[in-house]
Structures are given as C-alpha cells and as structure tokens.
XYZ file of C-alpha atoms in Angstrom:
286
model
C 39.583 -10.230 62.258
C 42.158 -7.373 63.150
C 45.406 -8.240 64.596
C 44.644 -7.455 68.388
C 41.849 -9.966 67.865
C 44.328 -12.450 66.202
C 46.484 -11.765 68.885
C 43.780 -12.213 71.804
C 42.731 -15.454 69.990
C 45.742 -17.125 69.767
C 47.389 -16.228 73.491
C 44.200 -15.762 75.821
C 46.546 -15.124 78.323
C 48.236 -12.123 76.951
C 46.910 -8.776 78.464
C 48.298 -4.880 77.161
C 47.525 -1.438 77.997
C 48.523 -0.139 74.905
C 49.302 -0.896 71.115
C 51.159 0.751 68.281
C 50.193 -0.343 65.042
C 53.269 0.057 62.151
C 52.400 -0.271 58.039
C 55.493 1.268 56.957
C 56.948 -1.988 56.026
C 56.900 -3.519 52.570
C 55.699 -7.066 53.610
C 54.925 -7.146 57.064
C 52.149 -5.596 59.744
C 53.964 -4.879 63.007
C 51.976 -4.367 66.376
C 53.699 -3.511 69.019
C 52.476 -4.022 72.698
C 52.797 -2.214 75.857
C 56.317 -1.151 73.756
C 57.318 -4.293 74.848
C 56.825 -7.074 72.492
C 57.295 -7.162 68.908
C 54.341 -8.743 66.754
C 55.132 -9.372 63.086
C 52.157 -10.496 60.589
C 53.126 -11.255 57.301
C 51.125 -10.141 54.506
C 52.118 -12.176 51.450
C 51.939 -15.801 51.128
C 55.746 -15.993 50.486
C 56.205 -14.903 53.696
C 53.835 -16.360 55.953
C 55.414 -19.507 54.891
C 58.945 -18.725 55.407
C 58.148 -17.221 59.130
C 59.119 -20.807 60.648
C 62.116 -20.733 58.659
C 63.142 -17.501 59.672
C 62.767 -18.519 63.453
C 64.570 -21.420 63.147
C 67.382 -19.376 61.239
C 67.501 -16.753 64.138
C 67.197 -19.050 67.307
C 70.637 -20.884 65.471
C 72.601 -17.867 64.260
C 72.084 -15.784 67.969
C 74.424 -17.673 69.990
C 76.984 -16.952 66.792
C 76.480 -13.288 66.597
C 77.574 -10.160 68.332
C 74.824 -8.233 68.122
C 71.054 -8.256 68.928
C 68.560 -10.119 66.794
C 64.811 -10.711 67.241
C 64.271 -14.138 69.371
C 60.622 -15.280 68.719
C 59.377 -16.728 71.978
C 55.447 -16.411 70.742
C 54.383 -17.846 67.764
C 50.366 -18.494 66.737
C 49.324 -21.963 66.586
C 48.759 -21.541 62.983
C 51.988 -19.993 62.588
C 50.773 -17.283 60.905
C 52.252 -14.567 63.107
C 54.790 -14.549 65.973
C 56.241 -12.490 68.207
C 59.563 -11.312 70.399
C 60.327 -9.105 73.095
C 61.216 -5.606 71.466
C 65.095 -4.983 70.910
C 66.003 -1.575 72.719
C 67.541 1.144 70.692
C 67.058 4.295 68.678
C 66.507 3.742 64.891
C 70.255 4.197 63.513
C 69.084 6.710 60.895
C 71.974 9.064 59.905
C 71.434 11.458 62.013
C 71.624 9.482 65.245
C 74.868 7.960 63.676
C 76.343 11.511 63.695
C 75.361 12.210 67.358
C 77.641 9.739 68.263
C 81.265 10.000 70.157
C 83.918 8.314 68.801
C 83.961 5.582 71.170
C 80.352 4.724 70.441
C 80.878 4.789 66.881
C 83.803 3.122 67.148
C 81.933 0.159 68.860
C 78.927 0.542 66.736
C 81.075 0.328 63.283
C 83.390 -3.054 65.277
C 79.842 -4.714 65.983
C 78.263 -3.723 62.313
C 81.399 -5.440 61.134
C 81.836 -8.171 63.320
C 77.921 -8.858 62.367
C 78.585 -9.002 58.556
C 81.806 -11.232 59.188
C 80.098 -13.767 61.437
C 76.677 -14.081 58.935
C 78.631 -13.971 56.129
C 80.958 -17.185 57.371
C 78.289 -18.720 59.112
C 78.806 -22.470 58.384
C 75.575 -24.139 56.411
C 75.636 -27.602 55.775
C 73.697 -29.730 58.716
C 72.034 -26.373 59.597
C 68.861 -24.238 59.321
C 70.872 -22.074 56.922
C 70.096 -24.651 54.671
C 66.456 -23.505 54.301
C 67.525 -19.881 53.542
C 66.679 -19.279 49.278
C 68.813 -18.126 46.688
C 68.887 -14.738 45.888
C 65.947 -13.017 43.984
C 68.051 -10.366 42.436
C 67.526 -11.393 38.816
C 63.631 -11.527 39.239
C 63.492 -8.062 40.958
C 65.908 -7.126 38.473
C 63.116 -7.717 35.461
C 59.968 -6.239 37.730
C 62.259 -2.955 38.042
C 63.425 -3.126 34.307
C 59.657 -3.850 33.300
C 58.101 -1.072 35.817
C 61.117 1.684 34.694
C 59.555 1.433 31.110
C 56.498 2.351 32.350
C 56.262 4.841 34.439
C 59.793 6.804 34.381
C 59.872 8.441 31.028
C 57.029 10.818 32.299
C 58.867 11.585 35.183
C 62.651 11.826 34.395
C 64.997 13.498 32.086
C 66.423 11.933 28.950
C 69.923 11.934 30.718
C 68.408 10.389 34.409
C 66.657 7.877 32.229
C 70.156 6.891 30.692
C 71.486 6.906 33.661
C 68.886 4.063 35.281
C 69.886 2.302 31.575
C 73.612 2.311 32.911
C 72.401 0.885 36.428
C 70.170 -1.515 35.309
C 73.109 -2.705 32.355
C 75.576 -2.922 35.452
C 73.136 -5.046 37.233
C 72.786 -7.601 34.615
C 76.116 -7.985 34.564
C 76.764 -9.326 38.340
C 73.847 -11.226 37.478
C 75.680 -12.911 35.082
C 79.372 -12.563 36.700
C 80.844 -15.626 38.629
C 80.365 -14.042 42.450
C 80.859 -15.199 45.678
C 77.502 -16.649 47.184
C 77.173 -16.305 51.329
C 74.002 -16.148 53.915
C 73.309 -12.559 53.547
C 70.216 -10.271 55.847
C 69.732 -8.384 52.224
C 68.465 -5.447 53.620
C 70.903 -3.935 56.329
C 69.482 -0.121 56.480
C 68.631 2.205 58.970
C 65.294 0.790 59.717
C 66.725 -2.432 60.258
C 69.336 -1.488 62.568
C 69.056 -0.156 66.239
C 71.647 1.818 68.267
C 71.415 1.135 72.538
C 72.900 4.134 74.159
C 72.933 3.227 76.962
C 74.257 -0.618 76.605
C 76.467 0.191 73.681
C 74.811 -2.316 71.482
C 73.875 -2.820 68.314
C 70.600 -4.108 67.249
C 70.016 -5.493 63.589
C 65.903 -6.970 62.711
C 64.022 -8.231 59.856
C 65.396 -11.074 58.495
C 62.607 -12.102 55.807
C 64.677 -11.464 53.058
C 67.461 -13.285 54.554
C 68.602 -15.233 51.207
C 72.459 -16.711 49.829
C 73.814 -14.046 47.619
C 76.872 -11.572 46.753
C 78.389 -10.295 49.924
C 78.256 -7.076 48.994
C 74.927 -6.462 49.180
C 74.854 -6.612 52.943
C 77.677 -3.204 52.314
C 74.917 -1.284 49.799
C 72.576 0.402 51.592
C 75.061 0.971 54.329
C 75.949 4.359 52.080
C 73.140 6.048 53.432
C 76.002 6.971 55.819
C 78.336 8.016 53.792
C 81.625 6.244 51.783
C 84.045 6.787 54.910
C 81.061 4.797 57.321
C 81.296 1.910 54.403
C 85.061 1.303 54.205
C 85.198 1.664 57.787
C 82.956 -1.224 58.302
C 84.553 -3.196 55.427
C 87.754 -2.598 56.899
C 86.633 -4.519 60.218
C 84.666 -7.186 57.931
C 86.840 -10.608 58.367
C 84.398 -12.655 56.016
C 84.754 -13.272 52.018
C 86.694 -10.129 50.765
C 87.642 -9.624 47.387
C 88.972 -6.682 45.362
C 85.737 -5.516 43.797
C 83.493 -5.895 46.801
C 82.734 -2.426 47.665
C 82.327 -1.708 43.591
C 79.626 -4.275 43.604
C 78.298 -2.738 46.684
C 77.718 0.455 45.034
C 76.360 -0.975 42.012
C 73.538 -2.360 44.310
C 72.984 0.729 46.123
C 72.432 2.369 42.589
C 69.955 -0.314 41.891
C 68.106 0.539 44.959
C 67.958 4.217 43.903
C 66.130 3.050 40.733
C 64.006 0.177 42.505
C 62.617 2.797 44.870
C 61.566 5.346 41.406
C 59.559 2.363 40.601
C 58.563 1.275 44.194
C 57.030 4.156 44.274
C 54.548 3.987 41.274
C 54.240 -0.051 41.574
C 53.570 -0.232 44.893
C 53.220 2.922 46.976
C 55.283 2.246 49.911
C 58.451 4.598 48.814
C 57.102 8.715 48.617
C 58.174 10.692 45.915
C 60.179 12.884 48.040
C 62.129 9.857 49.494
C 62.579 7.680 46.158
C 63.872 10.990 44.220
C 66.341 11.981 46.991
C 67.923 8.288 46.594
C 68.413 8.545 42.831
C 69.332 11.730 43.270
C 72.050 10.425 45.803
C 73.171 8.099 44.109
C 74.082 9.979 40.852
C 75.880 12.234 42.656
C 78.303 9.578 43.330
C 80.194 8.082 45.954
C-alpha cells in the first residue's frame, strides 16, 4: 500500500487535489497535500516508534518557543504516520539568507538565537523531554570511522585522508571530554529551517533526531552560512555558554564533512558533488 492509500485509509474523510511526494530525507517519506498539510512516514523502526514521542515533545515545547514548529493535529490510528499543517516559508538555504535586508536578518538571526536559548534551557524533569535519548554521537562516530576505511582511500588523497584521521581523533575526544549535556534538535540546517517573508518568521522542522547532547552541535551546521552568521547567533544565544563552544561546534561541522564522504557510499542519500564540496569546505577552514 502507497502512502496516498495509507493516507485515504486512515482519514476517509480527507480529500486533495494534488500531492507532492519528497525522498530526499534520510529517514522519513514526506507527502505533501494540496501544499497544505505536511505528512511524515517514517521508514525505520527507530523512528516509527519515537513519532509519539516526538509529538508529545513538540505539542509541550511550542508554547515555550519563538519560532514555528510542526504541530501534529493528524496522526494514523496505528501511529505509524502523522501529519501537520505545512509551516510557510522559503527553505533558508544560503542564498535566500543573503537576499535578506538587515532588518530581516536581524530578526531572523534574534529568533535562530532565541530558539537555541529557549531548547537548550528548556526545563526536563516532570516533562516529555524526559523521553528524548541520549546522544548517538559515539555510535555514528564508529559507523563513519568503520565506513571511512572502506571506501575513502580510493577516493581521497593521502593528505585529505589524514585530514578525516585528525577529525575523526578530535571527535573521540569530546566523546570522551566532560561536556555540557542539553535537549538539542541535532540537525539545525538549511533544510530544516524556513524563512516567512512576509510574516518575518522563522520556521525550524524535523525533530526526529531531537536527543540530550553538547550544545554546540545545534551551532555546527549553522556554518553553511558562514563564521560571522555563527557568532552572530551565538552572540544572541542566552542558554549554556562556555569558552570552547563554538570550537566544539566546528569540530562537529568537520565531522559532518566526513560523515557525508561516507553517507554517500553507505547509503546514497548525499551526491558526490554535495559530500565533496562539504569536506572540501570544511578544510578550508573557518
């Protein structure tokens, strides 16, 4: 059965005109009706079983945050899938974030920040944030390790492949450093976050790998926009700061620059093109 007939099974009452059907995600099927509401369908166990979680987590923390998240108001009565109304916005990749006045960014950069602050001190005992797992750094950590054996000496350089030793050495060591440990979204990128023109508003989604780690990695990936956009941002941030936060964060966004080399040969979801532009980025530095 397909997802349209999942969908028609488990609301009969649901009617659309159209449907967009997205893959590009590592974990999830989207559909997206009448570009209206959001359906999500996991696709590993892992995650079908965390989906209740994840709307319980939400439905608390969105009275707590300033910014948009997903509010589930459909879910199947298996729970297998569920669904929200769609968040409005363009896709914040980098080159929206340039089109932007100052006063937008400015907004955009106080909401990204006030975001971060608010998760990041969200209060967890007697709450659904109790559900929310500890990171799974260290076991992505030995699935890169293992699948950078394999496959990258064919396709690097003796020096790049010394240089994903470094990253990977740097990594074990905040795995084994005493760090702070805070709710964190784990995967605040472009994809993930969405940029209303015309309300102002910013727009963050997919919060399946919500888990309780370092801080910092909620500042990594945020260097897709550059190292100004991070300290801006961090500058803003009101929640756990200490000295070597935005180190750390860099030493996860190199990480990510080797986990998408092996993405790409493990699973397929990261192109060539992409995954080598990231390393690439990321050895050129901050």
């Amino acid at each position: 059965m397909d997802e349209l007939e999942r969908i028609a099974a488990a609301f009969p009452g649901l009617t659309w005109s159209s449907a967009r059907r997205i893959t590009e995600g590592w974990d999830h099927v989207v559909v997206v009706l009448d570009e209206a509401l959001v359906l999500r369908f996991p696709q590993e166990a892992p995650y079908a079983q965390a989906l209740g979680r994840e709307i319980a987590v939400l439905d608390h923390l969105a009275p707590r945050l300033p910014v948009r998240i997903p509010r589930y108001d459909r879910v199947a009565p298996d729970g297998s899938f569920a669904g929200y109304p769609l968040l409005p916005g363009r896709t914040l990749q980098p080159e929206v974030l340039a089109s932007l006045d100052g006063t937008a960014r400015d907004a955009l950069v106080d909401q990204l920040a006030g975001f971060l602050s608010a998760l990041h001190t969200a209060p967890v005992p007697g709450t659904p944030l109790e559900q929310v797992p500890a990171s799974f750094l260290a076991e992505d950590q030995d699935d890169v390790r293992s699948a950078a054996a394999v496959h990258l000496p064919a396709v690097l350089t003796p020096a790049e492949l010394d240089e994903v030793e470094r990253i990977l050495t740097d990594v074990d060591a905040l795995l084994a450093a005493d760090l702070p440990e805070v709710v964190v979204h784990n995967d605040v990128y472009s994809r993930h976050l969405l940029w209303d023109d015309d309300d102002a508003r910013l727009g963050v989604i997919d919060f399946s790998d919500m888990c309780v780690g370092d801080p910092a990695v909620d500042f990594a990936e945020l260097h897709e926009y550059g190292e100004d956009f991070v300290r801006a941002v961090h500058e803003r941030y009101t929640g756990p700061r200490d000295p070597g936060l935005l180190d750390r964060a860099w030493t996860y966004q190199r990480w990510i620059g080797v986990y998408m080399l092996t993405d790409h040969f493990d699973v397929g979801k990261t192109t060539w093109e992409v995954a080598r532009e990231t390393f690439d980025r990321v050895r050129r530095g901050r």
